[in-house]
Structures are given as C-alpha cells and as structure tokens.
C-alpha cells in the first residue's frame, strides 16, 4: 500500500521521507533491470526524487533524513559508475560530499599501457567496486537520432570493467641484485604512485613500498639501473629482439630524459640500418604506443615519421611483413601526433608523398597490410598539412575540430558519453562540408551486402576500407583500443555497440583485430579471453545487428581459425567449439562463405607485436656486473680533504662579468651552488692572477666531497689542467688514471656516474680549445658532467666566451647553458678578516693590529692586498720590509717588490730549515758550500734558470714531469737530478711535488722568476757597487735618444749579461701576449732606470742586427706599457715586428726604415712621425677608413655576408660599397623620387629599395643594375622586407596595404588588406611564413603567408607605432609606440604577454637576439635595457651628454650600441649596463650605428656626412694610464712651473710632473665633482672646490690633505687665493662668498647679498677687495677686512659668468650670458666700456699680463682680443669649429691659447691676431688650457673631457708657424697621424692607405706596382752579379728569363 500510494501520488505532495523512499525504490529497480534503457530512466527518476528530498534535508535537523539522502547519492553514484557513466557518477559523489558523507573514491582510470608491458596495471589501476551483478546503461535518452541503431551482445560478455593484467611481482630487498628487467620495471612503476591501500597489491608489495619510501639511495639505485640498461642497449652491437624486448619493458617507467634518449637510439638504429631491422621497428611501435604523451613533442614525432616515410618508400624489394611492420609503426606515430595536436606537416615533402604511398598499398594482396595502410591513412588525415583544403573544412565546421581533437582526452577521462557524442559531431560536421559529404555518407552507410557480388575477398576488403577521405571509424577505434588497454571492457562493449560508425566494415575490422589480440594474449584472464571469442561469434552470427559484410565475416573466421590452431594455446578449445557452432549459422550463401574460408585459410595473422623472451645474460645482468668504484672514491675523498689542510680561506665575492662594477658583487659560492642546481653546464670563473680562483676551487671541491653520497652521488673531480697532457681529449679519464682508477672502473664511471668537474688553470695550460666541446661532455655515450673552469682575466680576448660556451660559434642557443663570474678584489672587511685568520693560524711576528695599521698608512699597499695572493705575500714579508720607526705614510710598495721580498724570505726560511735538518755528510757539505757562496743568491739563480728553462723548453707550461731514467741527460736533470746541491736548492725554492710532477706553489711565481731572469736588480747593485742610486722614478731621461745618461759604466752594461751566463729571455721568445710577465717588467722599468736603459739598448741594437728584433719588440712593448713616451725619439731602422704599441705616444718620432710588420698600432699617437720606407705589412690600426658622403646619411645596412654596405642619403639616393676596398660603388639616384628604405636579400646578392614613386626596385649588388621594378602600390612605399628564404618580398605603403611579390618573376602575388591607415613597418618572421605589419591606425597585424589571411590583429596602443621587431626565435613580436609603452605579443595566440611602461614616448627600440631583453630610447633622453619577463628596467645606460639617436643589439646579444648627438658611439655590456668603449671621431651628431653580421665591426653615420667603421673585435693590450676616468674641468700650472694640477668629475685631483708626465699624487677626499682648483701664490698649496659643498687644502709636495673647509650649503664653484696667500675666497650655489683663514681653516666672513648662485670671485692685486659675479646679473665689490659690500655693479641683462681684475687693480672686466663684457672702474664702480660683438654666451675673460688687452672666449666659436683702454675689438680669432671654452695669455703676454670643443687648441699671436699653431687630434672636447712657466720655451697644458692631460712644447722658429711637439700625455685612445710622413712605406693595404690619407699623413706609400718594379730591379741586379761572378764560364744557351709584374704579384 505504501509503495502504491507513493507512486500514484503527485511528487510535490510527498513528504521528504517519502521522496527518499521513492528514490530508493527507483534505485533498487534500476539495479535489477535487465534492459539498459530502463536502468537509465530509473536512475534519472532516482535523481529527481533525491533532489526533492535534498531540499528538505538541507534545512532540517533530521539526521536520519540527512544521512539517508547522502547514502542514496553514494549508491546511485556506484551504480552509474559501474555502467560506465563516470561523469554522472562523480556528480552524485560530490552531492554526497556536500551532505557530509565521504564516498568510497571512484577514480577515473589514468594513463595506462598495453597489457604486455608488465607495469601498466601497477601504475594506473583504479580502486573499483564489484559490478558483476549490474549491467551498463545505454546512451542518454536525448540522443534520439541514434538511439535506435544500437547493437546488443550477450550480458555475459564483458559485464564489468576489470583491472588490466599485471605480472607477478617479487619485491627485491634493498641493495640486492634484481632478477630480471620486468622486476625492475615493476619496482619503478610502484615508485611513481601511492598504493598502500590498493587492493591490486598484496601485502608484500605494500610493505616493500613502505620500506623503499624511506630509502632514497635505493630509489636512486633503481632509477640508475634503468638508465644503465638504456645506455647498455645503445652500446649493444646487435640489438636483437631480446634486447628490444628488455628496453620496451622499461619504456613506460623511464624518466623523460632516458625515454627520449631511447627514442633517439631507435630512430638512429632504423636510420643507419641498410636492411630494415624488424625488431627495432617492433620496439619503436611499442615505445610510441606506450609512451607518456608528455614525453613526445611534435618535433620528435615529425622526425620519426619522416624517417619511416623514407624507409616505407624504400622497402619495395622486401617482404610484405616488413611493410606491415613499417605501416604499423607509422600508425602508432600518427596516433601520437593526433594526440599531440601536431599541425602543418610539410605537404610537399611529407604529407602528400606519404598519403600517396599509403593509398598505393591498397593494391597489395595482403589483407592485413591493406587494413593497416587504411588505418595509417586515416591517422595521417587527422594530422593536417600546411595547405588549406582540409583546414578550410575544419574552420567551417567547428564541431569537427572539437570532435577529432577532443576524442583522446574524452576517452582518457572516461567520459564515454562525450566520446560517442564527439563521433556523432564528426559525422554531422563532415556532412556539412560540401567537398566531402558524399565520401562521408558512403563511409557511414557502408556496404550492406557483398556476399553475392562475386568479388574476391581482397577486392571486397579494398573497396570497404576507406582511402582518400576522413572517417569516424578511426577515432572510434582509437577509443576502443584505449578502453581495452585500461581494462574498461564494459565501456568497450558499449562503445562498439553504440558507435555511429559501428556498421562501417573498417571499424568492424579493427574491432575484430582488437578482440583477436585480446583473446590471444596470455596476460589476460581466461574468462576475459573467452568473452572476446564470444564477442567475435556474435558479430559473425547476428547479421541484423552487425550487417552482412562478407569481408568482416571472413576476417572473423580467419581470427578464430588462428586461435583454434595449436598456437592458440588455452583458447584453442573455445575457438574450435565456436567454429563448429558457426558452421551452420545463416543461410546457404553464408555457410558457403564459411566453407571457402575453412578450406583456403587466411595465412599467418599479425594481430599484435609479440614481445620476445628476454636474453640471457640480459642487459640488466650486464649492467649489474660492475666493478666497485666506491672504495677508490672514498680514498680520493680522504686524500683531497686532507690536502685542504687549515689554509686561510675568505669566501670570495664576484661580479657577473668583466665589465661589471665591483659594487655589484655577490657571494661566489652561492652563485656556484645555484649553477650546480640549475640547467647550465659550464661555469667560467675569471679573476686576476692571485685573485683566489684556485683557493676557491679547492674549497668548492672539499665542500662537495663532504656532501658526497655514495653509489649515485655526483662526483666532484678537481683537475689541475696544466698537469694533464692534452686535456682537450678525454681529460676525465686521464685524471682518474692519475688517481689510480683501473680501466674497468673508469668505464664504469663513464657509463653510470655524473661529475662536477673543477678545472683549474685553463690559462696556465695555454689552451685555446673549448674543453667542454672537445671532450664531448654530455653527448650520447660520453661523460656526464658539469664544469666549473677557472682562467685568468688577462689571458682572454674579447671573444673569450667561444672557448667555454657549450657548442661552437654556430650554436648560439647554447649560451643559455653558460654562466660566468669574475672574482672581485677583497673588500676592506675581507682584508680585515683575512688578517685575523692569518694571525690565528700562522702566529707571525706581528699582531693583527700592526698589520692593519700598516695597511692604513701605506697608500700603495691598500690596493695590493685586495688581491688574495698578494695579501698572503704581504703578510709574509711586511715585517721584514718595514722598519718599526719608519714613516709608513711615505712608504711606497709595488707588486714586484713584494715578490722580491717574498722569494728572499722563502729562501732564507728554507735555508734555516735545511740547516736544522739531519743531512747526510755529503748533503751537509753541499749545504755549507752553498751557504758560503750565498744561499739566497744561489736559490734566486736556481729559480731564474728553472723559470727560463720552463719557458724555453716547454713553452711556459708550468708542470714539469721528471722521470729519473727517462729524463737523464735532459734539461730537466739539471734541476731535478739527485745531486745534493740541486736537491737542496729545489727543496728551498717555492716548489711543490706530486709524484713525478713539479710546479711552483703559484703560477705567478713562475712568471715572476722569468721576469727576474730578464732583469734582476740584485745583480746590477752588486755590479755597480753600494753607491749606485736610482734616478727620479719615471724620468724621461734617455727617452729621446739611446745615449746612456745615468752614471753607469757602458762596459758594465754591455758585458754583464754575458758574464752572468744568462741570455735574456726577451731575445728568444715574444712576451707580447703574456700580460702577467709584462706587468712585472713594466714595474721594473718604473723603478729601475738601468733596466729602462737596457731595453732601450735592445731597441737600438735591432737597428743593425735582426737577431735583436724579438728582444726589441718585447722591449718597446714593455716600455709603452710602462707609460714611456717616445716623443721625438730617433727610432730609425728599428726592427720590432709583432710589437704591441697600442696607445703608445710617438709624437714626431723618427721611424724611417723601421720594421713594423704585424705591429699593433691601435690608438697610437704618431703625429708628425716620420715613417718613410718603413715596413708595415699586417699592421693593426683597430679601425677602417671612413666614407665621405656628399649628402647627409640617414640609414646604413650591412649585407648578410658582411661584404657590402648600403647607405641611404637625405636626398633619397642610395650608394652601395664593397667592404674589400670601398671602390666601385654604385648609386641609385634619388632626385626623381626619394628612396624610403633599403634592405639586402638573405644571400646578399640583391638589394631592394622602396620609393616615393610607388615602386619597389630590385638591384644586382655586384653590377648595380636594376633587375626588376615592382609596380602596383597606389601611394609611396615606406618599407620593404625579404622572406627568410629570399624568394618573396613584402612591401608596406601609404595606400594602407601590404603586398607580396615573387622575387624571381617580379609579379605581385598577393595584396594584404585590412589596415585603415598607412603601413609604416613590415617585417618577415625569421623562422616561418609570417609577416608583421605596423600602421598609423595604431595596430599591428600578423599575416599567415600560407593562407594570405590575417591571423591576429594586435590592438592596445593608444598612439602611433614607431617600430615593430620580431624576436630571433620568431615566437614574439615587440611594438614600440609613442604612447610610452612597448608591448610584447605572442605570435601564436596574439595575446599581449608583457607591457613595458616608460616615462616618455619611445623614439627607438630593439629586441635582444637572446630574447630576454628589450632596449629602449625615450624622448626624455633615457636609455634603458628592460627585462622582458619582469617588465622592469635592468640597466640605465648613462654616459652620453646629449640625445641618443639609435640603439641596436650585437648579433650575439652581449653588446648594445648607441649613437648620440654628442658625436660619439658607445658600446655597452648588456649584462652589466657598463660602457665598454667610446668610439670618437665624428665631428657632428651621430644618427645611427649598426653591427656587422659577425658583430666584429660597427658602422656609424653622422651629420658630418661620413660613414665610419670601427673594429669591435680586436684584442687590445692593457696600456698605462693615470688619467682621470671622467671629464676634466680645470688644469692649472703651479707658480714654480714644476707641476700642473687637474680636477675632474671623477672626484679626484691629480698632480703631474711637468717634465716627465708622471702622476705624482692622486688626491682623494672629495665626495663629488671637483670643479675648481687654485694654487697659493707660493706654490706650496692647492685649494680645490667641489660640488660636495666643501673646499680642500692640499700639500703640493706630499699630496697630503691639510684640512677641509666646511660651511657652504650648496655646490662650490670657483675659488681664489689672496695675493698674500693667507686668505681664500670660495663661491657657491648657496648665493654666498666665504672668506677663509688659510692657516687655521676658519671661515672669517660670509659675504651675503647676491640673490642667485655666485659663479666666481677674485681678489684685487692689493688683496683689499674682492669682486664676485652672480647669476643675479650683478657684480659686487666687497671689503676684505670688513666683509661689507662696497658696490653693486649692474648692467648685465643675463647671468654674469666671470670677473677679473686688471694687473694694476684699477679696472674690472666681467663677462655674461648677454653676449657682452663690461669694463668697470674699480674705484667708482662705473661702467667705462661695454664690449659687444659676440653672438653667444661669453664663457671666460681675463686681462693680459700688461693689462693692455682683454681676451674673451665664447660659445660662438670665436675668441676676441680687445683693447683694454678703448674697449674696441682688435682681433676676432676665428678658426675653431665649435665653442671656445677658455682662453689664456702666455706669461709674456705675446701669445694666446684657446681651448675648444672642436677638440683643438689654437695658439694666436696677440699683436697680429694670426693663428701660429693648431694642436689637433685630441681625443675629446678641450675644457681648459694653461701656460706653464718655463725658461726659454713655451709650454701649454690642456685637459680634455675624456679625462686626459696633455703637455705641449712650442718651438719658435723664423717661420710664422710655431712648431708644436708633444712632451707627454696622460692617455691616448685615438689614432693620431696628422703630419706623419709615409713616403715609400711598404706593405700597407689599400684600406690602410685610405685610413692614413684621412688622418692627414704626408707622402705616398709604395704601391704594389712600384714594389713589383723594385723586385724586378733587384732580380736583375742579382742576375748581373751572378754573370759577373761567372766570368763567362757559363754560356747562355737561351734568352735570359724575365719575370713579369703579374708573376711577381
């Protein structure tokens, strides 16, 4: 009654409990229902009733109701899950969870593998309920269009889902040998998931998992075994079926790297084999089929498919079995490609040929091959090619896309409804495509009856299978296969019965294939296999359900016949029984078919890839038979940790690159640890000699050994590279052999272990190889290792990264695997820590405080000890170098002096140790003899001779290997023999021994010893006697000639070397590229005048004896590095080939006939030098000649090969130059129509230009001929771009279109429309067929050139776009806009990935080739490098003084070049943002710069109408420079004329010796720009004013800071001493003048009254009055005593810059920004004269010494001389090309010097106003000039903006012009050759000759024609001499031979 009332009542009338009861009734009936449709309806009713009950349960406190509803939801979910409705089941479970009941989790089955792989079930088996008593529900009722066409099979066939089969698993104990590879596979499968509560595993397996989870070493061992098996497979020569089986077992559980390694090996094996290897094909099929799909990327699959396609088409002569296997593998690859959604296969090369070949296989007589070909064909159709037909169909039918691409994910997620619906979407979608509708319909309908057609079996098959069209049966079979492999048999049954394509014969064929494989596989249980046989029987029997396709019936019979044979095994009986039953099934026709099949048979059935048995011994057996290496590794570990000892170690700091600032430092060890954890493989550690690289390497190694874990740990291996013979080959094996590892152990380590290589001493090995590449690290079958490699910084050139980066120059992508760091000098905190540790460990004579005091007081020492090795040397020898009572502040210690003292100290300590040692009688006697002769001196001599021998005999390689018997009698025996004296000296020297290897304790000691062999001051002191003294350090004596001027006996100089038995190493080896040796020697030069003279003598000797040329080249290189300048030197005939004279100074030098071949002349100063008849072949100037243009240049481009440049001018013309000689240029005339853009083709043979005449023209680069005119645009063409292959051109126009042209034919192929404004940029993607265009409509459009359609419209900019640039990978595009943003777009999706926001609108930008940075120049003048990922600026590039006009990255991305209106080009390091180089030479604004394709040159364009070419890649030597690092503001000469002083923006003041140019002192004390300097009248004191608001007083003689005057609250401008020197006036931006008492430093008075900043102040000659000038447009006169303002002089209408008293003190002159000067009466304050004439600001003014003249210097490029009495302008000094910054009268008043921003100084005659001398070739703006007070000569000093100081001597002759000679310069960095004589110079190239012509040389070098004539003349002379000598003895029987000029050339 209750039941009836519930059912018949309206549902809304039921109570909550009744609704729940009704739901239970529906659910119970659903479980019992046999009809699946009824089951589904009842489940739906259950859900409706539960929803009603749930509403009440939510708001009710009835716990019974609440729990009942939740539990019913759980039961409903279980039922739905058992029927395969997993989505609906999960919904029910979630509702139960919300009600507070946790259901027993019903997981969706995850990725699994084919049952034959042993671990598929272990890895992915779900937890499931028992569903044997229930049936699967049908498809949901709303699918009524297809619901009636559903087949049924017996309920006992596949009633439930089951677990896929798994092998028996016997878990191994940890560290025990595994029995076989399947066991290993199972172990690894279990490691990947958590199975403790899984019913599929027994307790043993669960316990094993629990144990292994706590054994990380065992986990690593198992993974390592799998890796080892894969490596062993690679090494296996045969790779037979057993080996393939073994690795296939492992494939599903491999880690990604191992899997890809294995895939690569299969690919290579198939590719290499001449005959098709069937076993590897089978393995590849299994590998791809069972792979984790995330392990396979599109490129892998395409490569495999390309290989298989090639082999498939090459297999005509082999069996159909081979073809079948190939086709099967192709099918698996295509399945994977469809899963991965691979697109755009190359139609011509791959897609169409493969389709055609597969289509051709339907003619085969092998049924299985035909089916497999059809399957592969269908799979290939699901992988679209790069053509448009099928893609167009897909675009028109979105459901097709959804159906095909979503099928795999649907079935994997067990969404069976979604899967079947997807198949129906395909059917519907294809029906909507007119091109293929008839094909789809024929496939869907199938062939209903072929039994009576009379066609044969194969013909039936071929007509039934689908070629040439895309069908739904393929994805349906993919889903069915996946369901079977995952054990979802109920789902398989439902899919087969309900699939809309189930009547398709191809689908049925595939289903039968799957069922046959299932039935034949012994891994499945017997019931399942019998179910598969029964399923085949029903498909054969029930024609109404499955159709009457004869081909399928025959196929079923063939499968059953195969199973009924003995090979059918357990299923033989079941198959035989079924065959008997089928014999009588159907009508007579069907029975006849049965009979024919039984009689004829179908042959062998290849329905599966059979796994062979694993071989014995297996690969696993082999890899487990390993030699033990852990014992040797433990021994090596103990040894290395012991050697570490207790040495002092301070953790070093480092910076990211050589150009990085030291302030941007980081902890080096932390950075290396990050490297070891990351993906990079090479870490380059740089540092100066002694920086601590080796110490750090040892510390790193010890730390790694301490953390080392046995068995699978990464092994740290320290390799001392100099100790390894040829480390470029197999260096790891060589190092391990040294550590006594056996060859089997080495092989074991190579195959199975990973290393961290710590390679020390790359530079000491004198290597040039890339050790990573030459040792083939991390390549297949090679050593697996990361590398930390150290090298001295000075050993490297600019392109040093090529020696260390993984890969060669062509593998730029490998830069991501490379990292570098540079050890920075010790900070003072690190120095203090080192001292504390040193004192604690070594207990020296001094205490820590004494060391620290010495460091504070010895200025030079503080810099030296920042080097760790020099720090250790200093602490060792300081107590012996410094006397207790010595004035430490006056002590100067150099690097070489430290080494001198260290060696002496070491030898003395060694002597003491030997004296205390128990020596043999013979050794004792030898020791006493050495002591009597001087043990230390003997030790030094031994050291020198050993160092010389090492360099001479083994090229400086520091490790000496000595074997007593092998090397007896060799040079090594002289030092390492067993004689007592040798042993004693060797033991006393700083040498260490390891086995038979000997080396110095530090490389720098070897270099020091060699330098000591070159010059030892001890030897000279002994020879000269105790009274010999040094001349002044750095003296210029002996510079201008080679006459010995020091008090040294010439005989001593000439004979000493021979007497000592030492031949100088400078005579037999070039040390030009040995910077460390040169550094020692240049310090010797500065300290030892005798050595300087010796070097000069070498140079002198080379004039007459070529045997001295090596010594001379070394000598002059050393002298130039030491800062010795050869101005006016007599160097005629010197022979110095290969010398490095870079940045040397040779003003007016005599170099006639000199041998200068291969000499480095970069930046050399050769002004007015005489080079007549010099040999200059191969010289290196570091730059090329500039190209003078007739019109301003707007753009420049390099050809891709770098052999040609194209220049576009402001008048629209284009000129093309060959780089070889600049000759034969051709020009495109732009008068008719302006050329807007030019671009070279990728081949470099063609140039395209776009023009305002609406055309694009193509030019032949070699001939200049126009090969094509592309006509079609309706407005002028702004831009043009070549495709990467060079076969297409894209052009953008004001007509709003982009047009594509065929380069070969010139035809317009496509017009891309869409922009609504002009197209301003168009560019091809570097990687594929895409174009980006930018427009005035503020959008960027991305075009697909394969479809000619716009793929994306990129919108977001709010203002016009300045530029569009692709990334080098082509995956991103950057757009630069006036809206102050840069946007980075994803090319594939069109999404804006990053927005970089600036503070001003963007002018220029570029994309880094590395893809990580963007460079931006904005309108406000900022230049920044931005990080793309963070959208934050990385570096601000600061240095240009005016606006930046372009920015561009180098091809490598390590540099960026900027050009500026300040006339310079700057190169910046992209890692650090530091300026690497400033390229000066242009005389006007520089508007662009571009790198050559190789990045070794830069071309720049300027308003000066030149194109300049700069050499970026030349290796330059270090050159001595004491210059300021920033611009100089003032230079002043002392009243005594002995020194000059300069002040700079670098915050320092420098005092220079007038005679020598030596920087006596660098005064440091200011914290900001030092703007002004003034000498006291006595010349003993200097005052400096700074923008740090202070004035400093310095002692000129000592350089000591006397005091700091503090009081100003703003920047200090100019300062002035009183005539008596007791007072000082300072002016400031705080609007005041302060008067200071010089002796006390007190501020006497503050003069207040000005209302704006005070520019300057000057004392009257009497000292009673001060005049000050200000920006308040006034001059004020002050009483010095009282500070009262006496008068205010008004009249200027702009700021007043300068004020000056006349020598008599009665007048004052002032100069202002109002372009005028005014002369005032000092007594009355009246303006007597207004001096007008200048048209710009007047910068300076002053009176002549007589007071009769006034000079003014102005921004109008002139200086003027005025009559002081009348105020009239006497002379306008016109000649400068830029602003005149300062002018100064000579002390006599007859000459005037003017300094200008045009980089010149001019000297004028005051009386006549004529220019008597022009000093040019200066490197930068001349800021200031001053006269030096000397007797008899005129001297000038000037300071430049680059920080250099120059001293000139003016020689007055009878001529009008003064002769100007350079006395010295603090620095040169420009090539200066003005006035140099090059008459008959030999060997100059054409380009070098052009360069010298441009630099203003005089004379004509020898041309090749003249050289040839000379050779002919010489040859003729020789022939004549020979004839004369022969005296007619030899008669000529033929005419004399002649040599033509052509032959000579």
XYZ file of C-alpha atoms in Angstrom, residues 451-452 540-541 543 548 550 553-554 557 561 579-600:
33
model
C 28.203 -11.875 -50.294
C 26.556 -12.170 -53.701
C 29.510 -13.175 -37.055
C 26.110 -14.601 -36.192
C 23.536 -10.092 -39.193
C 26.352 -8.827 -43.784
C 31.480 -10.594 -46.256
C 32.768 -12.362 -41.736
C 35.852 -13.762 -43.455
C 36.639 -16.723 -39.358
C 40.919 -20.338 -37.194
C 33.764 -22.571 -35.220
C 31.662 -25.689 -35.051
C 28.641 -23.636 -33.991
C 29.161 -21.123 -36.782
C 29.372 -23.772 -39.438
C 25.565 -23.946 -39.647
C 24.877 -20.273 -38.994
C 22.960 -18.310 -41.575
C 21.614 -19.184 -44.999
C 23.331 -21.206 -47.688
C 25.321 -18.265 -49.004
C 26.811 -17.569 -45.577
C 27.542 -21.215 -44.997
C 29.269 -21.333 -48.395
C 31.427 -18.427 -47.349
C 32.303 -20.315 -44.166
C 33.281 -23.370 -46.129
C 35.536 -21.429 -48.514
C 37.340 -19.767 -45.640
C 37.849 -23.067 -43.798
C 39.275 -24.672 -46.889
C 41.546 -21.873 -48.110
